[in-house]
Amino acid sequence: MNAALSWMKAYVPDLDVTAQEFTDAMTLSGSKVESYRCLDKNLEKIIVGQIMKIERHPNADKLIVCQVDIGEKTIQIVTGALNVKEGDKVPVVLDGGKVAGGHDGGPLPEDGIKIKKGKLRGIESDGMMCSIEELGSSRDMYPEAPEMGIYILPEDASVGADAVELLGLHDAVFEFEITSNRVDCYSVVGLAREAAATFRKEFHPPVVEPSGNGENIEDYVQVEVRDTDLCPRYCARVVKNIKLAPSPQWMQRRLAASGIRPINNIVDITNYVMEEYGQPMHAFDYDLLAGHKIIVKRAGDGDQFQTLDGQLRTMDHDVLMINDAEKEVGIAGIMGGENSKITDEIKTVVFEGACFDGTNIRLSAKRLGLRTEASGKYEKGLDPNTAFEAINRACQLVEELGAGEVVGGIIDIYSKKQEPVRVKFDADKINSLLGTQIPAEEMKGYFRMLDLGFDEDNQEVIAPTFRQDLHCLADLAEEVARFFGYDNIPTTLPSGEATTGKLSYKLRVEEIARDVAEFSGFSQSMTYSFESPKVFDKLLIPQNDKLRQAVPILNPLGEDFSIMRTLPLNGLLTSLSTNYNRRNKNVKLYELANIYLPKSLPLSELPDERIQLTLGLYGEGDFFTVKGVVEELFDKLGMAKRVHYQPDCDRPYLHPGRKADIVYEGMVVGYLGQIHPEVADNYKIGDRVYAAVLDMPKVIPFVDFDRKYTGIAKYPAVNRDISMVVPREILAGQIEDIIAQRGGKILESYKLFDLYEGSQILAGHKSLAYSITFRAKDHTLTDDEVSAAMKKILNGLEKMGIQLRA
């Protein structure tokens, strides 16, 4: 949104600030100024001069010598311009002054061009007469300026006066970055209201006076709205006896500053009101409307329509059209038609001021490939109550400019009236939210500055319909914060759990997982959540496996990114493959990443989004390296004593004999093992690959950060070693369960220190050796106590078919 400071000052007369002061204050109060441009930049010592005499240059056929009256004296200026004559009043830059640019209209130099007294082909020249381009502007802003030549000022210009002021160039144009919820600020009136509140000045909006003759508009035109869901309000007025002419300079200047090229008074009025109120308008040639009727309805599929830009466009049933009794005459809210445009022969015009559904306008404009200034405003969702005031403002301007005769009355079809929103006011809650101590009356003062009403009886703020962003107490708190000043709000700690400064429980667990992986030599990997369906084949996932039921992407970049991943291995294996093929010998990677498991397909609700810790390595390391990292993590999370490993897990991407589910209290919380050689080959990794995956949502409920510390042992420990011949199918974990269950209170620890399988051991068996430590906290253990505990352990082992080695 572009707006000139002079236009805003028309509604805030006491606004006396520099462009930089305006930028800083407006940005702090919530109307961010992206940039600004001072129209008088590098314009110095430029005054009004009158050419008194013109002579030919004695030494150059294409130059003339002018005697120019500048008020206090007459100076001589040599120029090559051919459009000047004696008596013309022109802008003159004096010796030592500056102009913004060259006469060719090219890019403006940053520091302008300094003008010095000198000689041209031997004749003294004491200054320079300026073209509009040399003044930093263009013919778009000053259409009366000659294409090539000196700008001629009005005859009533005062000689010696400030020419820059006379041309309205002591001004600045601001580019605002307006958020979509502040539709009211897509207008100069809205921005002026914000400026008045920001600088604590009086706001004087345009006063719209009743207009129109004694006739009745119903005798001229009828309006029918068939699709009220897409057009909640439609207003129309008629102006006859049109007198097309250029609009006045003040209107042309304001439009040009907003980036709109002036055309004629009727078109300029509609554009002017669009910028002033943020309400797009359209003008139809009354004589070209068949049946003098307007019908608002959806288009038919495949309908062809030629817009004002001369393009033939194909409609569909979701595009809202403006029709007369026989044909379409405009695309609602986007662009009018070639068949009803304003021409020089127009006699009577129908003004349209309507409110259309913003979502429909945006979608229609996108499908048609036609985005206009009007559609850009409509798609934000305009206030239907503004349409009525805007169309009356347009008719008022018609009368003020003498552009035609306004027919009395207005057609106003308002299907569902929009009412102001009431929001409960609670000063204490606002102060609590902001961390301030602002009196309630001061808050109400801010609301009054913004034209918000207040119901004292019910303690409610009444938000006008143009403020569509105010719905709850938090919105009111934002208004208070904006005008109290964000920089004035004291620094306070928020109330609640976050005040302690800790991470959330979930993030603390994930941070520990990250630390354990990195301390163990793993580097963090980050991979895409989007994958290819081919991943399932590479991982040997069966066709009927639930993992193949992935969430599809509606607008994928391609097949390789067409589904959301259901398991995390592909990304990590791809990263390991990249490292392997770049000849990195020993690589350890980990990732904390989400998988997405749909509850049903097609999706009827959000999928189950689960974060999983994935470890992967090749080179130095094996199954037990990965298992050690997992056990270290469980130890840090207070879960070490209840973890078991079940080798009979059904995971096709793992080696059949080197895999296990990780089980905690009967629940599978993850898995680990060697990647199946065929899978490793699919990823072009020519080495053994080991991986572990932990499902963090299953792990987190069991995490225990409580730590109980005991003093240093006062009494000695007793160690016992046992060596056993164990059937191969019995796991070390099963043996350790027996030791832990039967060791009693005096059992302190146990450790596997030897594993042997070979010819000296009975076929189908293996040899395991454990060191078991006993200690009592309150006395020195006796042989009888230790022997009794060992006997219980050995009895339990014997029941499993385990024999002691001699």
Short mmCIF file of C-alpha atoms in Angstrom, two decimals, residues 289-702:
data_model
loop_
_atom_site.label_atom_id
_atom_site.label_comp_id
_atom_site.label_asym_id
_atom_site.label_seq_id
_atom_site.Cartn_x
_atom_site.Cartn_y
_atom_site.Cartn_z
CA LEU A 289 -26.28 -1.82 -20.45
CA ALA A 290 -28.96 -3.84 -22.27
CA GLY A 291 -32.36 -3.38 -20.66
CA HIS A 292 -30.76 -0.90 -18.25
CA LYS A 293 -30.48 -3.79 -15.84
CA ILE A 294 -27.67 -5.25 -13.72
CA ILE A 295 -27.75 -8.94 -12.73
CA VAL A 296 -25.11 -10.40 -10.40
CA LYS A 297 -24.78 -14.14 -10.89
CA ARG A 298 -22.29 -16.95 -11.49
CA ALA A 299 -20.87 -17.54 -14.95
CA GLY A 300 -21.54 -20.68 -16.94
CA ASP A 301 -18.81 -23.26 -17.51
CA GLY A 302 -16.94 -22.43 -20.71
CA ASP A 303 -18.39 -18.90 -21.11
CA GLN A 304 -16.11 -16.53 -23.04
CA PHE A 305 -15.68 -12.92 -21.92
CA GLN A 306 -13.45 -10.10 -23.19
CA THR A 307 -12.04 -7.94 -20.40
CA LEU A 308 -10.93 -4.32 -20.55
CA ASP A 309 -7.37 -5.37 -21.38
CA GLY A 310 -8.63 -6.87 -24.66
CA GLN A 311 -8.06 -10.49 -23.59
CA LEU A 312 -10.69 -13.18 -24.22
CA ARG A 313 -11.05 -15.25 -21.04
CA THR A 314 -12.82 -18.53 -20.32
CA MET A 315 -15.09 -18.59 -17.26
CA ASP A 316 -16.40 -21.35 -15.03
CA HIS A 317 -19.38 -21.62 -12.67
CA ASP A 318 -17.36 -20.39 -9.65
CA VAL A 319 -16.63 -16.99 -11.23
CA LEU A 320 -19.09 -14.25 -10.25
CA MET A 321 -20.12 -12.04 -13.16
CA ILE A 322 -21.88 -8.68 -13.57
CA ASN A 323 -24.44 -8.97 -16.35
CA ASP A 324 -26.98 -6.79 -18.07
CA ALA A 325 -30.23 -8.16 -19.46
CA GLU A 326 -28.44 -9.88 -22.37
CA LYS A 327 -24.75 -10.38 -21.69
CA GLU A 328 -21.85 -10.26 -19.23
CA VAL A 329 -20.37 -6.80 -18.69
CA GLY A 330 -17.75 -7.43 -16.02
CA ILE A 331 -15.98 -9.97 -13.82
CA ALA A 332 -17.13 -9.08 -10.31
CA GLY A 333 -14.37 -7.57 -8.21
CA ILE A 334 -11.67 -8.13 -10.84
CA MET A 335 -12.12 -6.28 -14.14
CA GLY A 336 -14.82 -4.77 -16.29
CA GLY A 337 -15.62 -5.72 -19.86
CA GLU A 338 -14.65 -4.22 -23.16
CA ASN A 339 -18.35 -4.02 -24.04
CA SER A 340 -19.25 -1.46 -21.33
CA LYS A 341 -16.10 0.58 -20.82
CA ILE A 342 -16.04 4.33 -20.42
CA THR A 343 -15.41 6.14 -23.72
CA ASP A 344 -15.23 9.77 -24.76
CA GLU A 345 -18.84 9.57 -25.99
CA ILE A 346 -20.30 8.58 -22.62
CA LYS A 347 -23.35 10.51 -21.46
CA THR A 348 -24.62 8.58 -18.45
CA VAL A 349 -22.65 6.38 -16.07
CA VAL A 350 -23.66 3.75 -13.51
CA PHE A 351 -21.38 3.62 -10.47
CA GLU A 352 -20.97 0.24 -8.80
CA GLY A 353 -19.86 -0.05 -5.17
CA ALA A 354 -20.14 -3.62 -3.94
CA CYS A 355 -18.75 -6.13 -1.51
CA PHE A 356 -17.81 -9.55 -2.88
CA ASP A 357 -16.63 -12.71 -1.14
CA GLY A 358 -12.86 -12.34 -0.72
CA THR A 359 -12.00 -16.03 -0.99
CA ASN A 360 -13.98 -16.41 -4.20
CA ILE A 361 -12.33 -13.32 -5.71
CA ARG A 362 -8.85 -14.63 -4.96
CA LEU A 363 -9.55 -18.09 -6.37
CA SER A 364 -11.24 -16.66 -9.47
CA ALA A 365 -8.38 -14.22 -10.13
CA LYS A 366 -5.87 -17.04 -9.76
CA ARG A 367 -7.72 -19.34 -12.15
CA LEU A 368 -8.13 -16.58 -14.71
CA GLY A 369 -4.55 -15.39 -14.36
CA LEU A 370 -5.89 -11.87 -13.84
CA ARG A 371 -4.93 -10.05 -10.65
CA THR A 372 -5.82 -6.36 -10.45
CA GLU A 373 -5.64 -3.56 -7.91
CA ALA A 374 -9.34 -4.15 -7.18
CA SER A 375 -9.03 -7.93 -6.75
CA GLY A 376 -6.04 -7.41 -4.46
CA LYS A 377 -8.27 -5.40 -2.12
CA TYR A 378 -11.39 -7.55 -2.42
CA GLU A 379 -9.53 -10.76 -1.62
CA LYS A 380 -8.68 -9.41 1.86
CA GLY A 381 -12.41 -9.48 2.78
CA LEU A 382 -13.82 -5.93 2.73
CA ASP A 383 -16.31 -4.33 5.09
CA PRO A 384 -19.71 -4.30 3.33
CA ASN A 385 -20.66 -1.13 5.19
CA THR A 386 -17.86 0.81 3.46
CA ALA A 387 -19.43 0.25 0.03
CA PHE A 388 -22.36 2.56 0.83
CA GLU A 389 -20.19 5.43 2.04
CA ALA A 390 -17.68 5.02 -0.80
CA ILE A 391 -20.24 5.23 -3.60
CA ASN A 392 -21.78 8.34 -2.04
CA ARG A 393 -18.28 9.83 -1.76
CA ALA A 394 -17.77 9.19 -5.48
CA CYS A 395 -21.02 11.01 -6.31
CA GLN A 396 -20.02 13.88 -4.06
CA LEU A 397 -16.74 14.23 -5.98
CA VAL A 398 -18.65 14.17 -9.27
CA GLU A 399 -20.64 17.21 -8.14
CA GLU A 400 -17.59 18.98 -6.69
CA LEU A 401 -15.65 18.54 -9.94
CA GLY A 402 -18.61 19.40 -12.15
CA ALA A 403 -18.25 16.07 -13.91
CA GLY A 404 -21.97 15.35 -14.20
CA GLU A 405 -25.42 15.45 -12.59
CA VAL A 406 -26.08 12.85 -9.89
CA VAL A 407 -29.48 11.16 -10.05
CA GLY A 408 -31.25 11.05 -6.69
CA GLY A 409 -31.47 7.87 -4.64
CA ILE A 410 -29.36 4.74 -4.39
CA ILE A 411 -29.98 1.06 -5.07
CA ASP A 412 -28.72 -0.85 -2.06
CA ILE A 413 -29.13 -4.65 -1.89
CA TYR A 414 -27.82 -5.80 1.49
CA SER A 415 -28.65 -9.48 2.05
CA LYS A 416 -27.03 -9.99 5.46
CA LYS A 417 -26.14 -6.92 7.45
CA GLN A 418 -22.81 -6.98 9.25
CA GLU A 419 -22.98 -5.60 12.79
CA PRO A 420 -20.23 -4.21 15.03
CA VAL A 421 -18.47 -6.75 17.24
CA ARG A 422 -18.60 -6.39 21.00
CA VAL A 423 -15.56 -7.49 23.02
CA LYS A 424 -15.59 -7.70 26.81
CA PHE A 425 -13.16 -5.24 28.36
CA ASP A 426 -11.09 -6.16 31.42
CA ALA A 427 -8.25 -3.74 32.20
CA ASP A 428 -6.73 -6.02 34.88
CA LYS A 429 -6.45 -8.96 32.49
CA ILE A 430 -4.91 -6.75 29.80
CA ASN A 431 -2.33 -5.46 32.27
CA SER A 432 -1.62 -9.01 33.42
CA LEU A 433 -1.13 -10.11 29.83
CA LEU A 434 1.16 -7.19 28.96
CA GLY A 435 3.00 -6.91 32.27
CA THR A 436 1.94 -3.27 32.62
CA GLN A 437 -0.02 -1.06 35.01
CA ILE A 438 -1.96 1.11 32.57
CA PRO A 439 -5.11 2.76 34.02
CA ALA A 440 -8.42 1.65 32.48
CA GLU A 441 -9.25 5.22 31.43
CA GLU A 442 -5.99 5.50 29.52
CA MET A 443 -6.85 2.30 27.65
CA LYS A 444 -10.29 3.70 26.79
CA GLY A 445 -8.54 6.81 25.46
CA TYR A 446 -6.59 4.63 23.03
CA PHE A 447 -9.84 3.04 21.88
CA ARG A 448 -11.46 6.44 21.29
CA MET A 449 -8.48 7.54 19.18
CA LEU A 450 -9.14 4.54 16.92
CA ASP A 451 -12.87 5.29 16.56
CA LEU A 452 -13.78 2.27 18.71
CA GLY A 453 -16.95 2.64 20.75
CA PHE A 454 -17.32 1.74 24.42
CA ASP A 455 -20.37 0.54 26.34
CA GLU A 456 -19.87 1.70 29.94
CA ASP A 457 -22.86 -0.26 31.24
CA ASN A 458 -21.65 -3.61 29.94
CA GLN A 459 -17.92 -2.76 29.91
CA GLU A 460 -17.60 -3.75 26.27
CA VAL A 461 -15.53 -2.32 23.43
CA ILE A 462 -17.62 -1.88 20.28
CA ALA A 463 -15.47 -2.57 17.22
CA PRO A 464 -16.83 -0.94 14.03
CA THR A 465 -17.26 -3.26 11.09
CA PHE A 466 -14.16 -1.83 9.38
CA ARG A 467 -12.07 -3.31 12.24
CA GLN A 468 -12.49 -6.97 11.34
CA ASP A 469 -9.41 -7.96 13.36
CA LEU A 470 -10.92 -7.34 16.83
CA HIS A 471 -12.58 -10.42 18.31
CA CYS A 472 -11.24 -11.12 21.81
CA LEU A 473 -9.44 -9.62 24.80
CA ALA A 474 -6.02 -10.41 23.33
CA ASP A 475 -6.88 -8.21 20.33
CA LEU A 476 -7.74 -5.34 22.68
CA ALA A 477 -4.46 -5.91 24.53
CA GLU A 478 -2.61 -5.55 21.22
CA GLU A 479 -4.29 -2.19 20.59
CA VAL A 480 -3.30 -1.01 24.06
CA ALA A 481 0.29 -2.22 23.62
CA ARG A 482 0.61 -0.50 20.22
CA PHE A 483 -0.30 2.93 21.49
CA PHE A 484 1.16 2.67 24.97
CA GLY A 485 4.38 1.85 23.12
CA TYR A 486 6.09 -1.51 22.92
CA ASP A 487 9.30 0.24 23.98
CA ASN A 488 7.55 1.46 27.16
CA ILE A 489 6.46 -1.99 28.32
CA PRO A 490 8.73 -3.02 31.21
CA THR A 491 10.72 -6.25 31.09
CA THR A 492 8.97 -8.89 33.21
CA LEU A 493 9.05 -12.65 33.46
CA PRO A 494 5.96 -14.41 32.16
CA SER A 495 3.88 -16.21 34.74
CA GLY A 496 3.43 -19.98 34.62
CA GLU A 497 5.65 -23.02 34.32
CA ALA A 498 7.89 -21.42 31.71
CA THR A 499 9.07 -18.85 34.30
CA THR A 500 11.42 -21.49 35.77
CA GLY A 501 13.45 -21.26 32.59
CA LYS A 502 13.42 -25.00 31.91
CA LEU A 503 12.83 -26.80 28.69
CA SER A 504 9.62 -28.76 28.43
CA TYR A 505 9.79 -32.38 29.59
CA LYS A 506 9.72 -33.68 26.01
CA LEU A 507 12.51 -31.36 24.89
CA ARG A 508 14.65 -32.29 27.90
CA VAL A 509 14.41 -35.97 26.94
CA GLU A 510 15.25 -35.20 23.32
CA GLU A 511 18.19 -33.04 24.42
CA ILE A 512 19.59 -35.94 26.48
CA ALA A 513 19.16 -38.28 23.49
CA ARG A 514 21.03 -35.79 21.32
CA ASP A 515 23.83 -35.40 23.88
CA VAL A 516 24.30 -39.16 24.34
CA ALA A 517 24.50 -39.71 20.58
CA GLU A 518 27.02 -36.92 20.08
CA PHE A 519 29.15 -37.94 23.08
CA SER A 520 29.22 -41.43 21.55
CA GLY A 521 30.73 -40.06 18.35
CA PHE A 522 27.60 -39.71 16.22
CA SER A 523 27.06 -36.66 14.00
CA GLN A 524 23.60 -35.20 13.50
CA SER A 525 21.85 -35.78 10.19
CA MET A 526 18.81 -33.93 8.84
CA THR A 527 16.73 -35.49 6.06
CA TYR A 528 13.45 -34.78 4.25
CA SER A 529 10.06 -35.90 5.54
CA PHE A 530 8.96 -36.30 1.90
CA GLU A 531 9.94 -39.60 0.27
CA SER A 532 9.32 -41.81 -2.73
CA PRO A 533 7.08 -44.91 -2.68
CA LYS A 534 10.11 -46.76 -4.08
CA VAL A 535 11.65 -46.60 -0.60
CA PHE A 536 9.47 -49.50 0.56
CA ASP A 537 10.91 -51.79 -2.12
CA LYS A 538 14.47 -50.76 -1.24
CA LEU A 539 13.77 -51.66 2.42
CA LEU A 540 12.12 -54.99 1.47
CA ILE A 541 8.79 -53.96 3.01
CA PRO A 542 6.08 -56.52 2.07
CA GLN A 543 3.27 -55.34 -0.20
CA ASN A 544 0.58 -55.73 2.46
CA ASP A 545 2.58 -54.05 5.23
CA LYS A 546 0.94 -51.11 7.04
CA LEU A 547 4.12 -49.08 6.56
CA ARG A 548 3.20 -48.74 2.88
CA GLN A 549 0.04 -46.83 3.84
CA ALA A 550 1.65 -43.40 3.63
CA VAL A 551 0.13 -39.93 3.52
CA PRO A 552 0.25 -38.69 -0.10
CA ILE A 553 1.33 -35.12 -0.94
CA LEU A 554 -1.31 -33.18 -2.88
CA ASN A 555 1.18 -31.06 -4.84
CA PRO A 556 4.43 -33.05 -4.86
CA LEU A 557 7.61 -31.79 -6.49
CA GLY A 558 7.84 -35.19 -8.15
CA GLU A 559 7.52 -38.91 -7.44
CA ASP A 560 10.65 -38.84 -5.27
CA PHE A 561 8.87 -36.47 -2.86
CA SER A 562 5.29 -37.67 -3.13
CA ILE A 563 4.57 -39.26 0.29
CA MET A 564 5.24 -38.58 3.95
CA ARG A 565 7.68 -41.08 5.48
CA THR A 566 6.36 -43.84 7.72
CA LEU A 567 9.77 -45.02 8.98
CA PRO A 568 13.01 -43.09 9.42
CA LEU A 569 15.60 -45.48 8.00
CA ASN A 570 15.59 -44.33 4.38
CA GLY A 571 16.87 -40.84 5.12
CA LEU A 572 19.69 -42.06 7.35
CA LEU A 573 20.70 -44.88 5.00
CA THR A 574 20.78 -42.38 2.12
CA SER A 575 23.12 -40.16 4.16
CA LEU A 576 25.32 -43.13 5.04
CA SER A 577 25.37 -44.12 1.36
CA THR A 578 26.50 -40.62 0.36
CA ASN A 579 29.35 -40.79 2.87
CA TYR A 580 30.35 -44.31 1.81
CA ASN A 581 30.48 -43.38 -1.87
CA ARG A 582 32.61 -40.38 -1.00
CA ARG A 583 35.05 -42.77 0.67
CA ASN A 584 34.52 -41.74 4.27
CA LYS A 585 35.72 -44.83 6.11
CA ASN A 586 34.04 -44.69 9.53
CA VAL A 587 30.72 -42.88 9.74
CA LYS A 588 28.26 -42.59 12.63
CA LEU A 589 25.07 -40.59 12.12
CA TYR A 590 21.97 -39.94 14.19
CA GLU A 591 18.69 -38.13 13.56
CA LEU A 592 15.71 -37.02 15.61
CA ALA A 593 12.97 -36.90 13.01
CA ASN A 594 9.22 -37.29 12.65
CA ILE A 595 7.37 -40.10 10.92
CA TYR A 596 3.73 -39.76 9.86
CA LEU A 597 1.34 -42.67 10.35
CA PRO A 598 -2.16 -42.11 8.94
CA LYS A 599 -5.07 -43.34 11.05
CA SER A 600 -7.04 -43.94 7.88
CA LEU A 601 -6.75 -43.31 4.15
CA PRO A 602 -7.94 -41.14 2.59
CA LEU A 603 -7.16 -38.78 5.46
CA SER A 604 -10.11 -37.79 7.64
CA GLU A 605 -7.98 -36.49 10.51
CA LEU A 606 -4.38 -35.53 11.17
CA PRO A 607 -1.89 -38.44 11.03
CA ASP A 608 -0.03 -39.73 14.07
CA GLU A 609 3.16 -37.65 14.03
CA ARG A 610 5.89 -39.44 16.03
CA ILE A 611 9.46 -38.35 16.61
CA GLN A 612 12.02 -41.15 16.49
CA LEU A 613 15.71 -41.32 17.39
CA THR A 614 17.62 -43.15 14.66
CA LEU A 615 21.27 -44.25 14.97
CA GLY A 616 23.29 -45.62 12.06
CA LEU A 617 26.93 -46.54 11.46
CA TYR A 618 29.35 -48.46 9.29
CA GLY A 619 33.10 -49.03 9.58
CA GLU A 620 34.43 -49.26 13.14
CA GLY A 621 31.58 -50.59 15.26
CA ASP A 622 29.13 -53.47 15.36
CA PHE A 623 25.83 -54.61 16.84
CA PHE A 624 27.08 -54.13 20.39
CA THR A 625 28.36 -50.62 19.64
CA VAL A 626 24.84 -49.51 18.77
CA LYS A 627 23.38 -51.47 21.67
CA GLY A 628 25.81 -49.74 24.01
CA VAL A 629 24.62 -46.30 22.90
CA VAL A 630 21.01 -47.35 23.46
CA GLU A 631 21.83 -48.65 26.95
CA GLU A 632 23.75 -45.47 27.77
CA LEU A 633 20.67 -43.44 26.80
CA PHE A 634 18.38 -45.60 28.92
CA ASP A 635 20.75 -45.17 31.84
CA LYS A 636 20.63 -41.38 31.49
CA LEU A 637 16.82 -41.54 31.32
CA GLY A 638 16.53 -43.70 34.46
CA MET A 639 15.30 -46.74 32.51
CA ALA A 640 18.35 -49.02 32.45
CA LYS A 641 17.19 -51.83 34.75
CA ARG A 642 14.02 -52.88 32.92
CA VAL A 643 15.16 -53.01 29.31
CA HIS A 644 15.06 -56.32 27.43
CA TYR A 645 15.90 -57.37 23.90
CA GLN A 646 13.82 -59.84 21.91
CA PRO A 647 15.61 -61.33 18.88
CA ASP A 648 12.43 -62.69 17.27
CA CYS A 649 11.39 -59.33 15.80
CA ASP A 650 9.72 -59.18 12.40
CA ARG A 651 11.59 -56.46 10.53
CA PRO A 652 12.55 -57.42 6.95
CA TYR A 653 15.11 -54.63 6.58
CA LEU A 654 17.25 -56.12 9.41
CA HIS A 655 19.61 -59.11 9.23
CA PRO A 656 17.66 -62.26 10.23
CA GLY A 657 20.22 -63.35 12.84
CA ARG A 658 21.38 -59.96 14.09
CA LYS A 659 18.32 -58.04 15.14
CA ALA A 660 16.22 -57.42 18.23
CA ASP A 661 13.22 -55.49 19.44
CA ILE A 662 13.91 -53.18 22.38
CA VAL A 663 11.31 -53.94 25.06
CA TYR A 664 10.59 -51.93 28.17
CA GLU A 665 8.09 -53.33 30.69
CA GLY A 666 6.49 -55.48 28.02
CA MET A 667 6.20 -52.66 25.43
CA VAL A 668 8.27 -52.54 22.26
CA VAL A 669 9.86 -49.08 22.25
CA GLY A 670 12.31 -49.60 19.38
CA TYR A 671 14.59 -51.98 17.57
CA LEU A 672 18.24 -52.42 16.62
CA GLY A 673 20.38 -54.65 14.50
CA GLN A 674 22.42 -55.04 11.36
CA ILE A 675 20.83 -53.76 8.17
CA HIS A 676 19.94 -56.62 5.83
CA PRO A 677 22.79 -57.09 3.30
CA GLU A 678 20.34 -56.81 0.40
CA VAL A 679 19.06 -53.48 1.77
CA ALA A 680 22.64 -52.24 2.21
CA ASP A 681 23.30 -53.26 -1.40
CA ASN A 682 20.17 -51.35 -2.54
CA TYR A 683 21.70 -48.22 -0.98
CA LYS A 684 25.11 -49.01 -2.53
CA ILE A 685 26.84 -49.42 0.84
CA GLY A 686 29.56 -52.06 0.56
CA ASP A 687 30.03 -52.55 4.30
CA ARG A 688 28.08 -53.83 7.26
CA VAL A 689 25.59 -51.24 8.47
CA TYR A 690 24.11 -51.20 11.97
CA ALA A 691 21.14 -49.17 13.11
CA ALA A 692 18.87 -48.56 16.08
CA VAL A 693 15.51 -46.77 16.23
CA LEU A 694 13.73 -45.58 19.38
CA ASP A 695 10.12 -44.37 19.29
CA MET A 696 10.33 -41.36 21.62
CA PRO A 697 6.58 -41.04 22.40
CA LYS A 698 6.76 -44.58 23.84
CA VAL A 699 9.98 -43.88 25.73
CA ILE A 700 9.05 -40.53 27.30
CA PRO A 701 6.30 -41.83 29.67
CA PHE A 702 8.83 -44.15 31.35
#
